[in-house]
Amino acid sequence: MNKKEGHVFVWPIGTRIIHWLMALSFTAAFITSYYEYMLHDHVAFGFIFLTIIIYRIIWGLIGPEYARFKTFKLKPSQLKFYFVEKIQNRWRKIPAGHNPASSWFTVWALGMGTVIVVSGLLLYGIQEGKGLFRDLNSDYSDYMFILDMVHKYASYIFAAWVVIHIVGVMIEQFWHKTNMVFAMVTGYKRTEGRDTKVKPLLSFFSYMMIVIAIGTYFFIVSSNYNFLTLQKYTNVDYEAKHAAFYNECGDCHKVYPPYMLPKRSWQKIMAGLDNHRGEEITEANITKSQQTSILEFLIQNAAETSKREAAVKVMHSLGEIRPKAITKTPYWRATHKDIPKYVYKQKKIKDKSNCIACHKDFEHGNLDDMNIIYRP
Ligand code: HEC
Ligand code: HEC
C-alpha cells in the first residue's frame, strides 16, 4: 500500500461510501419532506437512510476494529478530557478510530436515525395508508399528529447534529490541522495506530448493503404499486358505486369525493341545489328520489366515515364549522396556500375547484400525493 508517513488507513472504501450515502440520503429526504408531491422521493431516500442505519448497527457489532461500538469512547470523563485538550489546542494527534466526540455523535445519530425511520414507516402506513404498514391506516386518528411530531423533531435534532458534526470537523481541519475532512475521502488519517483490515466476507457485506440501499431507492421510485409503496386505497369507480351521483353530480364538474366533506356539509349542499354556486338545479335536472339517494350515498361516505388522510385532516381542521365547499375548509386552504393565484388562472385550470387539473386521479377519488401534478 503506498501510504504517507504518519498516516493510518482507517476508513475502508465501503465505510466511506456508506458515510456519504447517509449524508446524501438524509439531506435529500430532509429537503423533499417540504413538498407533499415529492413524498415518493422522500420515502425512497428514507429507505437508503434506513438500510444504512441497519448496516451501521450491524457493522458496529461485527465490523472492523475502528467501527466497532466496543472501541467507542463513551465515558463522560473521556469526553471532558477530549474537549479540554481540544480547547487548549494541546491535542494535535487524533485517535485512529472514533474520538470521544465522534463516538457520542455516532451513538446519538444511530438512535435518532432509528426513531426517524421507524416513525416514518409508521406514518407512511397509518397516515398515507401506504407501504409495509398500510393496514394500520384503520387506526388513523387525530392523535397521529404526535407521530408526525416525533418524526419531524427527530429529524430536526438529527439535522442540528449534522451541523455540529460539520463544525467539529471544520475545526479539526482548519484549527487543529489534522486534515480530518480528507479522512472520509481518502480513508487515511494523520495519526498513529494500526491500519484497518477488512475481511473479504465483511467487505462483501458492505458492498451488498450499498447495492441494497441504492436498489431499494430505484425500486421505490420506479413504481407506486410495489409492496413498499402500495396504497391501501385503490381507485374508486363512482359510476359503479352510485350511477346517479356519478352522472348527475358529474355533469358540470367531476364528482367531488364524498370523503372530502362532513355529513352536515353535504346536507347543506343538497338542500341548496336551487342556488348551487350560481346554478339552479331543480327536480327537472335531478329527480327528488335521485337527490335523496345521492344524499344518502354522500352521508354514508362522508369525511366522518373515512380514514383517508385528507378526510381525517379536513375533519380536524373544521372544528364546528360545516362549509359548503372543500375549498372553504381550513385544511384545503392550508395545503394549497403556497400555490400562487395566477396558477389557478391558467387556461388548463380556470378555477381552484377544478381539482382534476392538478390531481390526476381525482375523479376516482384518489388524492394520493403521488398523483399531484405540481406544474399543471
Ligand atoms: C349545473 C351544473 C352543476 C351540477 C349539476 C352540479 N354542480 Fe356542483 N358545482 C357547480 C359549479 C359551477 C361549482 C363551482 C365550482 C366550479 O366552477 O367547478 C360547483 C361546486 C361544487 C362543490 C364545491 C367545490 C369546491 O370548490 O370545493 C361541491 C362540493 C359540489 N359542487 C357538489 C355537487 C354535487 C354533490 C352535485 C350533485 C348533487 C353537484 N355539485 C352538481 C355546478 C354544478
Ligand atoms: C393548481 C393545482 C391544484 C388544484 C386546482 C387543486 N390542488 Fe390540491 N394540491 C395541489 C398541490 C400542488 C398539493 C401539494 C401541496 C404541497 O406540496 O404541500 C395539493 C394537495 C392537496 C391535498 C393534500 C394531499 C395530501 O395527501 O396531504 C388534498 C387533499 C388536495 N390537494 C385536494 C384538492 C381538492 C379537493 C381540490 C379541488 C377542490 C384541489 N386539491 C385542487 C394542487 C392543486
Short mmCIF file of C-alpha atoms and ligand atoms in Angstrom, two decimals:
data_model
loop_
_atom_site.label_atom_id
_atom_site.label_comp_id
_atom_site.label_asym_id
_atom_site.label_seq_id
_atom_site.Cartn_x
_atom_site.Cartn_y
_atom_site.Cartn_z
CA MET A 1 0.00 0.00 0.00
CA ASN A 2 1.59 3.30 -0.90
CA LYS A 3 0.91 5.45 2.09
CA LYS A 4 2.41 8.53 3.57
CA GLU A 5 4.49 8.56 6.71
CA GLY A 6 2.41 9.07 9.85
CA HIS A 7 -0.84 8.08 8.18
CA VAL A 8 -3.07 5.21 9.15
CA PHE A 9 -5.66 3.62 6.93
CA VAL A 10 -8.85 3.85 8.99
CA TRP A 11 -11.87 4.04 6.71
CA PRO A 12 -12.19 1.34 4.06
CA ILE A 13 -13.94 2.25 0.84
CA GLY A 14 -17.22 0.59 1.89
CA THR A 15 -17.35 2.70 5.05
CA ARG A 16 -16.63 5.87 3.13
CA ILE A 17 -19.32 5.23 0.54
CA ILE A 18 -21.77 4.47 3.31
CA HIS A 19 -20.88 7.62 5.20
CA TRP A 20 -21.57 9.77 2.14
CA LEU A 21 -24.69 7.81 1.21
CA MET A 22 -26.04 8.51 4.67
CA ALA A 23 -25.23 12.21 4.41
CA LEU A 24 -26.76 12.42 0.96
CA SER A 25 -29.90 10.42 1.69
CA PHE A 26 -30.63 12.35 4.87
CA THR A 27 -30.18 15.71 3.17
CA ALA A 28 -32.30 14.68 0.20
CA ALA A 29 -35.05 13.24 2.41
CA PHE A 30 -35.00 16.38 4.53
CA ILE A 31 -35.43 18.68 1.55
CA THR A 32 -38.10 16.60 -0.19
CA SER A 33 -40.14 16.42 3.02
CA TYR A 34 -41.18 20.01 2.43
CA TYR A 35 -43.07 19.09 -0.71
CA GLU A 36 -46.15 16.93 -0.48
CA TYR A 37 -45.91 15.87 -4.12
CA MET A 38 -42.37 14.61 -3.51
CA LEU A 39 -43.44 12.08 -0.92
CA HIS A 40 -42.39 9.25 -3.17
CA ASP A 41 -38.84 10.57 -3.44
CA HIS A 42 -38.81 11.34 0.24
CA VAL A 43 -39.69 7.75 1.06
CA ALA A 44 -37.14 6.43 -1.43
CA PHE A 45 -34.34 8.46 0.16
CA GLY A 46 -35.65 7.41 3.54
CA PHE A 47 -35.14 3.79 2.56
CA ILE A 48 -31.49 4.42 1.66
CA PHE A 49 -31.12 6.00 5.08
CA LEU A 50 -32.94 3.07 6.72
CA THR A 51 -30.74 0.48 5.03
CA ILE A 52 -27.66 2.35 6.16
CA ILE A 53 -28.82 2.68 9.75
CA ILE A 54 -29.35 -1.09 9.83
CA TYR A 55 -25.98 -1.63 8.19
CA ARG A 56 -24.20 0.67 10.64
CA ILE A 57 -25.69 -1.09 13.64
CA ILE A 58 -24.60 -4.49 12.34
CA TRP A 59 -21.22 -3.04 11.38
CA GLY A 60 -20.78 -1.73 14.90
CA LEU A 61 -21.16 -5.27 16.17
CA ILE A 62 -19.21 -7.32 13.65
CA GLY A 63 -17.26 -4.79 11.58
CA PRO A 64 -13.55 -3.94 11.65
CA GLU A 65 -11.84 -2.55 14.71
CA TYR A 66 -12.34 1.21 14.32
CA ALA A 67 -16.02 0.87 13.52
CA ARG A 68 -16.93 -1.33 16.50
CA PHE A 69 -19.06 0.01 19.31
CA LYS A 70 -16.65 -1.78 21.65
CA THR A 71 -13.90 0.67 20.77
CA PHE A 72 -16.12 3.73 21.29
CA LYS A 73 -15.01 6.16 23.93
CA LEU A 74 -18.22 6.89 25.75
CA LYS A 75 -17.15 7.71 29.30
CA PRO A 76 -18.13 11.27 30.24
CA SER A 77 -14.64 11.77 31.65
CA GLN A 78 -13.13 10.89 28.27
CA LEU A 79 -15.40 13.38 26.57
CA LYS A 80 -14.49 16.11 29.04
CA PHE A 81 -10.78 15.37 28.72
CA TYR A 82 -11.11 15.45 24.95
CA PHE A 83 -12.74 18.85 24.91
CA VAL A 84 -10.42 20.40 27.49
CA GLU A 85 -7.41 19.26 25.50
CA LYS A 86 -9.01 20.41 22.29
CA ILE A 87 -9.86 23.88 23.57
CA GLN A 88 -6.34 24.34 24.82
CA ASN A 89 -5.22 23.15 21.44
CA ARG A 90 -2.83 20.71 23.01
CA TRP A 91 -4.09 17.56 21.42
CA ARG A 92 -2.77 17.59 17.92
CA LYS A 93 -2.97 13.89 17.47
CA ILE A 94 -6.32 12.39 16.66
CA PRO A 95 -7.10 8.81 17.56
CA ALA A 96 -7.20 6.37 14.70
CA GLY A 97 -10.76 5.31 15.40
CA HIS A 98 -13.59 7.32 16.90
CA ASN A 99 -12.65 10.08 19.30
CA PRO A 100 -14.95 10.62 22.32
CA ALA A 101 -16.91 13.30 20.49
CA SER A 102 -17.46 11.24 17.37
CA SER A 103 -18.27 8.16 19.46
CA TRP A 104 -21.10 10.05 21.10
CA PHE A 105 -22.08 11.53 17.81
CA THR A 106 -22.42 8.12 16.18
CA VAL A 107 -24.45 6.64 19.02
CA TRP A 108 -26.81 9.60 19.03
CA ALA A 109 -27.12 9.66 15.29
CA LEU A 110 -27.97 5.97 15.18
CA GLY A 111 -30.54 6.41 17.93
CA MET A 112 -32.21 9.39 16.29
CA GLY A 113 -31.90 7.74 12.89
CA THR A 114 -33.79 4.72 14.21
CA VAL A 115 -36.52 6.94 15.63
CA ILE A 116 -36.77 8.73 12.29
CA VAL A 117 -37.10 5.63 10.14
CA VAL A 118 -39.47 3.79 12.45
CA SER A 119 -41.78 6.79 12.87
CA GLY A 120 -41.53 7.47 9.14
CA LEU A 121 -42.56 3.96 8.18
CA LEU A 122 -45.44 4.04 10.64
CA LEU A 123 -46.56 7.44 9.44
CA TYR A 124 -46.44 6.29 5.83
CA GLY A 125 -48.63 3.34 6.78
CA ILE A 126 -51.03 4.97 9.21
CA GLN A 127 -51.47 8.41 7.67
CA GLU A 128 -51.00 7.75 3.98
CA GLY A 129 -52.28 4.17 4.03
CA LYS A 130 -49.16 3.21 2.13
CA GLY A 131 -46.24 0.82 2.30
CA LEU A 132 -45.49 -2.01 4.67
CA PHE A 133 -47.82 -0.77 7.40
CA ARG A 134 -50.72 0.32 5.21
CA ASP A 135 -53.18 -1.83 7.13
CA LEU A 136 -52.55 0.24 10.24
CA ASN A 137 -54.39 3.06 8.48
CA SER A 138 -57.59 1.74 10.07
CA ASP A 139 -56.21 3.08 13.37
CA TYR A 140 -55.63 6.54 11.97
CA SER A 141 -56.96 9.24 14.22
CA ASP A 142 -56.33 12.82 15.21
CA TYR A 143 -53.72 11.69 17.70
CA MET A 144 -51.39 10.68 14.92
CA PHE A 145 -50.12 14.23 14.85
CA ILE A 146 -47.93 13.03 17.75
CA LEU A 147 -46.21 10.53 15.45
CA ASP A 148 -45.84 13.29 12.91
CA MET A 149 -44.14 15.49 15.54
CA VAL A 150 -41.82 12.67 16.61
CA HIS A 151 -40.77 12.13 13.01
CA LYS A 152 -40.30 15.82 12.42
CA TYR A 153 -38.45 16.76 15.59
CA ALA A 154 -36.22 13.70 15.49
CA SER A 155 -35.11 14.81 12.05
CA TYR A 156 -34.56 18.39 13.24
CA ILE A 157 -32.38 17.06 16.03
CA PHE A 158 -30.55 14.91 13.52
CA ALA A 159 -30.06 17.91 11.23
CA ALA A 160 -28.75 20.00 14.12
CA TRP A 161 -26.43 17.13 14.93
CA VAL A 162 -25.14 17.11 11.39
CA VAL A 163 -24.37 20.81 11.62
CA ILE A 164 -22.45 20.30 14.88
CA HIS A 165 -20.58 17.41 13.27
CA ILE A 166 -19.59 19.55 10.29
CA VAL A 167 -18.48 22.40 12.55
CA GLY A 168 -16.41 19.93 14.58
CA VAL A 169 -14.75 18.52 11.50
CA MET A 170 -14.05 22.03 10.19
CA ILE A 171 -12.40 22.95 13.49
CA GLU A 172 -10.25 19.84 13.17
CA GLN A 173 -9.38 20.70 9.63
CA PHE A 174 -8.52 24.36 9.95
CA TRP A 175 -7.61 24.94 13.55
CA HIS A 176 -6.05 21.73 14.72
CA LYS A 177 -4.94 21.00 11.19
CA THR A 178 -5.42 17.25 11.45
CA ASN A 179 -6.75 17.06 7.91
CA MET A 180 -9.85 15.25 9.07
CA VAL A 181 -12.03 16.17 6.10
CA PHE A 182 -9.93 14.07 3.80
CA ALA A 183 -10.01 11.03 6.07
CA MET A 184 -13.55 10.32 4.84
CA VAL A 185 -12.38 10.80 1.27
CA THR A 186 -9.06 9.02 1.12
CA GLY A 187 -9.51 6.69 4.08
CA TYR A 188 -6.27 7.86 5.72
CA LYS A 189 -5.93 9.74 8.97
CA ARG A 190 -2.85 11.52 10.15
CA THR A 191 -2.43 9.63 13.38
CA GLU A 192 -0.82 6.62 14.98
CA GLY A 193 -2.11 3.09 15.08
CA ARG A 194 -2.64 0.02 13.02
CA ASP A 195 -4.09 0.07 9.52
CA THR A 196 -7.57 -1.31 9.41
CA LYS A 197 -8.08 -4.58 7.62
CA VAL A 198 -11.45 -5.74 6.43
CA LYS A 199 -12.04 -9.44 5.93
CA PRO A 200 -13.32 -10.28 2.42
CA LEU A 201 -16.63 -11.50 3.80
CA LEU A 202 -17.18 -8.22 5.62
CA SER A 203 -16.24 -6.23 2.54
CA PHE A 204 -18.75 -8.24 0.61
CA PHE A 205 -21.38 -7.44 3.25
CA SER A 206 -20.64 -3.69 2.90
CA TYR A 207 -20.95 -3.78 -0.85
CA MET A 208 -24.15 -5.80 -0.62
CA MET A 209 -25.70 -3.24 1.68
CA ILE A 210 -24.69 -0.42 -0.68
CA VAL A 211 -26.32 -2.29 -3.55
CA ILE A 212 -29.44 -2.94 -1.46
CA ALA A 213 -29.69 0.71 -0.39
CA ILE A 214 -29.42 2.05 -3.91
CA GLY A 215 -31.54 -0.78 -5.32
CA THR A 216 -34.33 0.00 -2.85
CA TYR A 217 -34.26 3.62 -3.95
CA PHE A 218 -34.83 2.66 -7.57
CA PHE A 219 -37.35 0.00 -6.63
CA ILE A 220 -39.43 2.66 -4.91
CA VAL A 221 -39.18 5.46 -7.44
CA SER A 222 -39.93 3.08 -10.27
CA SER A 223 -43.35 2.07 -9.01
CA ASN A 224 -46.17 3.34 -6.90
CA TYR A 225 -47.61 -0.14 -6.67
CA ASN A 226 -44.97 -2.44 -5.24
CA PHE A 227 -45.10 -3.78 -1.70
CA LEU A 228 -43.07 -0.87 -0.31
CA THR A 229 -45.29 1.81 -1.82
CA LEU A 230 -48.70 0.28 -2.43
CA GLN A 231 -51.64 2.23 -1.08
CA LYS A 232 -54.48 0.58 0.75
CA TYR A 233 -56.93 2.67 -1.26
CA THR A 234 -57.40 1.85 -4.89
CA ASN A 235 -59.25 3.96 -7.41
CA VAL A 236 -62.96 4.23 -6.67
CA ASP A 237 -65.35 3.58 -9.50
CA TYR A 238 -68.05 6.05 -8.53
CA GLU A 239 -70.11 5.18 -11.57
CA ALA A 240 -70.41 1.59 -10.37
CA LYS A 241 -70.99 2.65 -6.78
CA HIS A 242 -73.72 5.16 -7.46
CA ALA A 243 -74.68 5.90 -11.02
CA ALA A 244 -76.92 8.90 -10.28
CA PHE A 245 -74.23 10.56 -8.19
CA TYR A 246 -71.64 9.96 -10.89
CA ASN A 247 -73.81 11.09 -13.77
CA GLU A 248 -75.84 13.93 -12.26
CA CYS A 249 -73.24 15.45 -9.95
CA GLY A 250 -70.58 14.86 -12.57
CA ASP A 251 -72.47 16.75 -15.22
CA CYS A 252 -70.86 20.17 -14.77
CA HIS A 253 -67.70 19.20 -12.91
CA LYS A 254 -66.04 15.90 -12.00
CA VAL A 255 -67.64 14.45 -8.89
CA TYR A 256 -66.05 15.54 -5.63
CA PRO A 257 -65.12 12.59 -3.40
CA PRO A 258 -67.68 12.32 -0.59
CA TYR A 259 -64.92 11.80 1.98
CA MET A 260 -63.70 15.36 1.48
CA LEU A 261 -66.62 16.90 3.42
CA PRO A 262 -68.56 16.03 6.56
CA LYS A 263 -72.19 14.90 6.60
CA ARG A 264 -73.59 18.25 7.61
CA SER A 265 -71.83 19.98 4.68
CA TRP A 266 -73.34 17.53 2.21
CA GLN A 267 -76.77 18.09 3.75
CA LYS A 268 -76.35 21.84 3.28
CA ILE A 269 -75.16 21.42 -0.31
CA MET A 270 -78.04 19.11 -1.21
CA ALA A 271 -80.55 21.38 0.50
CA GLY A 272 -79.31 24.36 -1.52
CA LEU A 273 -79.31 22.92 -5.02
CA ASP A 274 -81.67 25.66 -6.23
CA ASN A 275 -78.72 28.02 -5.88
CA HIS A 276 -75.65 25.82 -6.30
CA ARG A 277 -72.77 28.21 -6.92
CA GLY A 278 -74.99 30.34 -9.15
CA GLU A 279 -76.51 27.32 -10.91
CA GLU A 280 -80.12 26.43 -10.45
CA ILE A 281 -80.51 22.69 -10.15
CA THR A 282 -84.12 21.60 -9.98
CA GLU A 283 -86.05 18.36 -9.86
CA ALA A 284 -86.20 18.60 -13.62
CA ASN A 285 -82.41 18.10 -13.63
CA ILE A 286 -82.07 15.68 -10.75
CA THR A 287 -85.26 13.98 -9.59
CA LYS A 288 -86.36 14.10 -5.97
CA SER A 289 -85.68 10.40 -5.43
CA GLN A 290 -82.26 10.71 -7.04
CA GLN A 291 -81.47 13.62 -4.75
CA THR A 292 -82.47 11.62 -1.69
CA SER A 293 -80.45 8.67 -2.79
CA ILE A 294 -77.40 10.83 -3.62
CA LEU A 295 -77.54 12.48 -0.21
CA GLU A 296 -77.72 9.09 1.43
CA PHE A 297 -74.65 7.97 -0.53
CA LEU A 298 -72.77 11.15 0.39
CA ILE A 299 -73.57 10.71 4.07
CA GLN A 300 -72.57 7.07 4.07
CA ASN A 301 -69.18 8.02 2.65
CA ALA A 302 -68.66 11.40 4.30
CA ALA A 303 -65.43 12.51 5.96
CA GLU A 304 -66.53 11.18 9.36
CA THR A 305 -66.56 7.65 7.96
CA SER A 306 -63.15 7.70 6.29
CA LYS A 307 -59.59 7.10 7.47
CA ARG A 308 -58.02 8.71 4.46
CA GLU A 309 -55.51 11.35 5.36
CA ALA A 310 -57.50 14.11 3.68
CA ALA A 311 -60.73 13.11 5.44
CA VAL A 312 -59.18 12.98 8.91
CA LYS A 313 -57.33 16.24 8.38
CA VAL A 314 -60.38 18.02 6.95
CA MET A 315 -62.39 16.98 10.00
CA HIS A 316 -59.62 18.07 12.31
CA SER A 317 -59.39 21.48 10.65
CA LEU A 318 -63.12 22.15 10.65
CA GLY A 319 -63.95 22.29 14.33
CA GLU A 320 -67.57 23.34 14.49
CA ILE A 321 -67.88 24.86 11.04
CA ARG A 322 -69.51 22.99 8.16
CA PRO A 323 -68.75 24.82 4.91
CA LYS A 324 -70.44 24.11 1.60
CA ALA A 325 -67.21 23.70 -0.34
CA ILE A 326 -63.99 21.76 0.02
CA THR A 327 -62.07 24.85 -0.99
CA LYS A 328 -63.52 26.62 2.04
CA THR A 329 -62.12 24.13 4.55
CA PRO A 330 -59.08 25.35 6.51
CA TYR A 331 -57.28 22.14 5.57
CA TRP A 332 -57.68 22.77 1.85
CA ARG A 333 -56.55 26.36 2.26
CA ALA A 334 -53.53 25.32 4.26
CA THR A 335 -52.41 22.63 1.80
CA HIS A 336 -52.79 24.98 -1.16
CA LYS A 337 -51.55 28.20 0.36
CA ASP A 338 -48.21 28.08 -1.44
CA ILE A 339 -49.77 27.88 -4.88
CA PRO A 340 -49.72 31.36 -6.42
CA LYS A 341 -53.04 32.81 -7.52
CA TYR A 342 -52.01 33.11 -11.17
CA VAL A 343 -51.66 29.33 -11.39
CA TYR A 344 -55.42 28.94 -10.98
CA LYS A 345 -55.99 31.45 -13.73
CA GLN A 346 -54.17 29.36 -16.33
CA LYS A 347 -56.33 28.13 -19.19
CA LYS A 348 -55.97 24.49 -18.24
CA ILE A 349 -57.17 25.15 -14.70
CA LYS A 350 -59.51 28.14 -14.74
CA ASP A 351 -60.68 27.63 -11.18
CA LYS A 352 -59.37 26.34 -7.89
CA SER A 353 -62.34 23.98 -7.71
CA ASN A 354 -61.08 22.25 -10.83
CA CYS A 355 -59.23 19.71 -8.74
CA ILE A 356 -58.61 17.30 -11.59
CA ALA A 357 -56.33 19.77 -13.35
CA CYS A 358 -53.74 19.10 -10.64
CA HIS A 359 -54.89 15.82 -9.11
CA LYS A 360 -54.63 13.20 -11.81
CA ASP A 361 -56.86 10.51 -10.37
CA PHE A 362 -59.28 12.90 -8.75
CA GLU A 363 -62.36 11.53 -10.46
CA HIS A 364 -61.53 8.17 -8.92
CA GLY A 365 -61.41 9.74 -5.50
CA ASN A 366 -57.68 9.33 -5.39
CA LEU A 367 -55.82 12.31 -3.97
CA ASP A 368 -52.65 10.35 -3.34
CA ASP A 369 -49.63 12.64 -3.15
CA MET A 370 -48.16 10.66 -6.00
CA ASN A 371 -50.88 11.88 -8.31
CA ILE A 372 -50.34 15.57 -7.78
CA ILE A 373 -49.18 17.33 -10.89
CA TYR A 374 -47.33 20.25 -9.45
CA ARG A 375 -46.85 22.25 -12.58
CA PRO A 376 -50.06 21.72 -14.49
C1 HEC B 1 -75.50 22.61 -13.29
C2 HEC B 1 -74.12 22.32 -13.03
C3 HEC B 1 -73.80 21.60 -11.71
C4 HEC B 1 -74.32 20.41 -11.26
C5 HEC B 1 -75.36 19.53 -11.92
C6 HEC B 1 -73.67 20.17 -10.01
N1 HEC B 1 -72.77 21.15 -9.71
FE1 HEC B 1 -71.57 21.24 -8.10
N2 HEC B 1 -70.78 22.98 -8.75
C7 HEC B 1 -71.14 23.63 -9.93
C8 HEC B 1 -70.33 24.83 -10.06
C9 HEC B 1 -70.40 25.84 -11.20
C10 HEC B 1 -69.45 24.87 -8.93
C11 HEC B 1 -68.39 25.92 -8.64
C12 HEC B 1 -67.03 25.36 -8.91
C13 HEC B 1 -66.75 25.12 -10.34
O1 HEC B 1 -66.83 26.02 -11.15
O2 HEC B 1 -66.45 23.93 -10.68
C14 HEC B 1 -69.79 23.70 -8.16
C15 HEC B 1 -69.14 23.37 -6.98
C16 HEC B 1 -69.42 22.27 -6.21
C17 HEC B 1 -68.75 21.96 -4.95
C18 HEC B 1 -67.67 22.78 -4.27
C19 HEC B 1 -66.31 22.53 -4.82
C20 HEC B 1 -65.31 23.35 -4.09
O3 HEC B 1 -64.96 24.41 -4.55
O4 HEC B 1 -64.87 22.90 -3.03
C21 HEC B 1 -69.30 20.81 -4.49
C22 HEC B 1 -68.91 20.08 -3.23
C23 HEC B 1 -70.29 20.39 -5.45
N3 HEC B 1 -70.33 21.28 -6.48
C24 HEC B 1 -71.09 19.27 -5.30
C25 HEC B 1 -72.07 18.89 -6.22
C26 HEC B 1 -72.94 17.77 -6.02
C27 HEC B 1 -72.94 16.86 -4.82
C28 HEC B 1 -73.74 17.72 -7.11
C29 HEC B 1 -74.83 16.72 -7.39
C30 HEC B 1 -75.95 16.76 -6.50
C31 HEC B 1 -73.37 18.81 -7.99
N4 HEC B 1 -72.35 19.51 -7.41
C32 HEC B 1 -73.93 19.07 -9.20
C33 HEC B 1 -72.08 23.22 -10.82
C34 HEC B 1 -72.82 22.07 -10.75
C1 HEC B 2 -53.32 24.31 -9.15
C2 HEC B 2 -53.30 22.92 -8.84
C3 HEC B 2 -54.25 22.38 -7.78
C4 HEC B 2 -55.61 22.44 -7.74
C5 HEC B 2 -56.55 23.11 -8.72
C6 HEC B 2 -56.02 21.69 -6.56
N1 HEC B 2 -54.91 21.19 -5.93
FE1 HEC B 2 -54.89 20.01 -4.28
N2 HEC B 2 -52.88 20.13 -4.20
C7 HEC B 2 -52.08 20.71 -5.16
C8 HEC B 2 -50.70 20.64 -4.74
C9 HEC B 2 -49.51 21.16 -5.51
C10 HEC B 2 -50.71 19.98 -3.49
C11 HEC B 2 -49.50 19.62 -2.63
C12 HEC B 2 -49.15 20.81 -1.77
C13 HEC B 2 -47.85 20.54 -1.00
O1 HEC B 2 -46.83 20.24 -1.61
O2 HEC B 2 -47.92 20.61 0.21
C14 HEC B 2 -52.09 19.67 -3.20
C15 HEC B 2 -52.51 18.99 -2.06
C16 HEC B 2 -53.80 18.53 -1.87
C17 HEC B 2 -54.21 17.67 -0.79
C18 HEC B 2 -53.31 17.13 0.27
C19 HEC B 2 -52.74 15.84 -0.16
C20 HEC B 2 -52.21 15.09 1.00
O3 HEC B 2 -52.08 13.89 0.86
O4 HEC B 2 -51.89 15.69 2.01
C21 HEC B 2 -55.55 17.45 -0.96
C22 HEC B 2 -56.45 16.61 -0.08
C23 HEC B 2 -55.98 18.20 -2.10
N3 HEC B 2 -54.87 18.84 -2.64
C24 HEC B 2 -57.27 18.24 -2.56
C25 HEC B 2 -57.71 19.09 -3.57
C26 HEC B 2 -59.09 19.26 -3.95
C27 HEC B 2 -60.26 18.51 -3.34
C28 HEC B 2 -59.11 20.18 -4.95
C29 HEC B 2 -60.31 20.75 -5.66
C30 HEC B 2 -61.32 21.33 -4.81
C31 HEC B 2 -57.72 20.58 -5.20
N4 HEC B 2 -56.92 19.90 -4.35
C32 HEC B 2 -57.32 21.49 -6.17
C33 HEC B 2 -52.50 21.30 -6.33
C34 HEC B 2 -53.80 21.60 -6.64
#
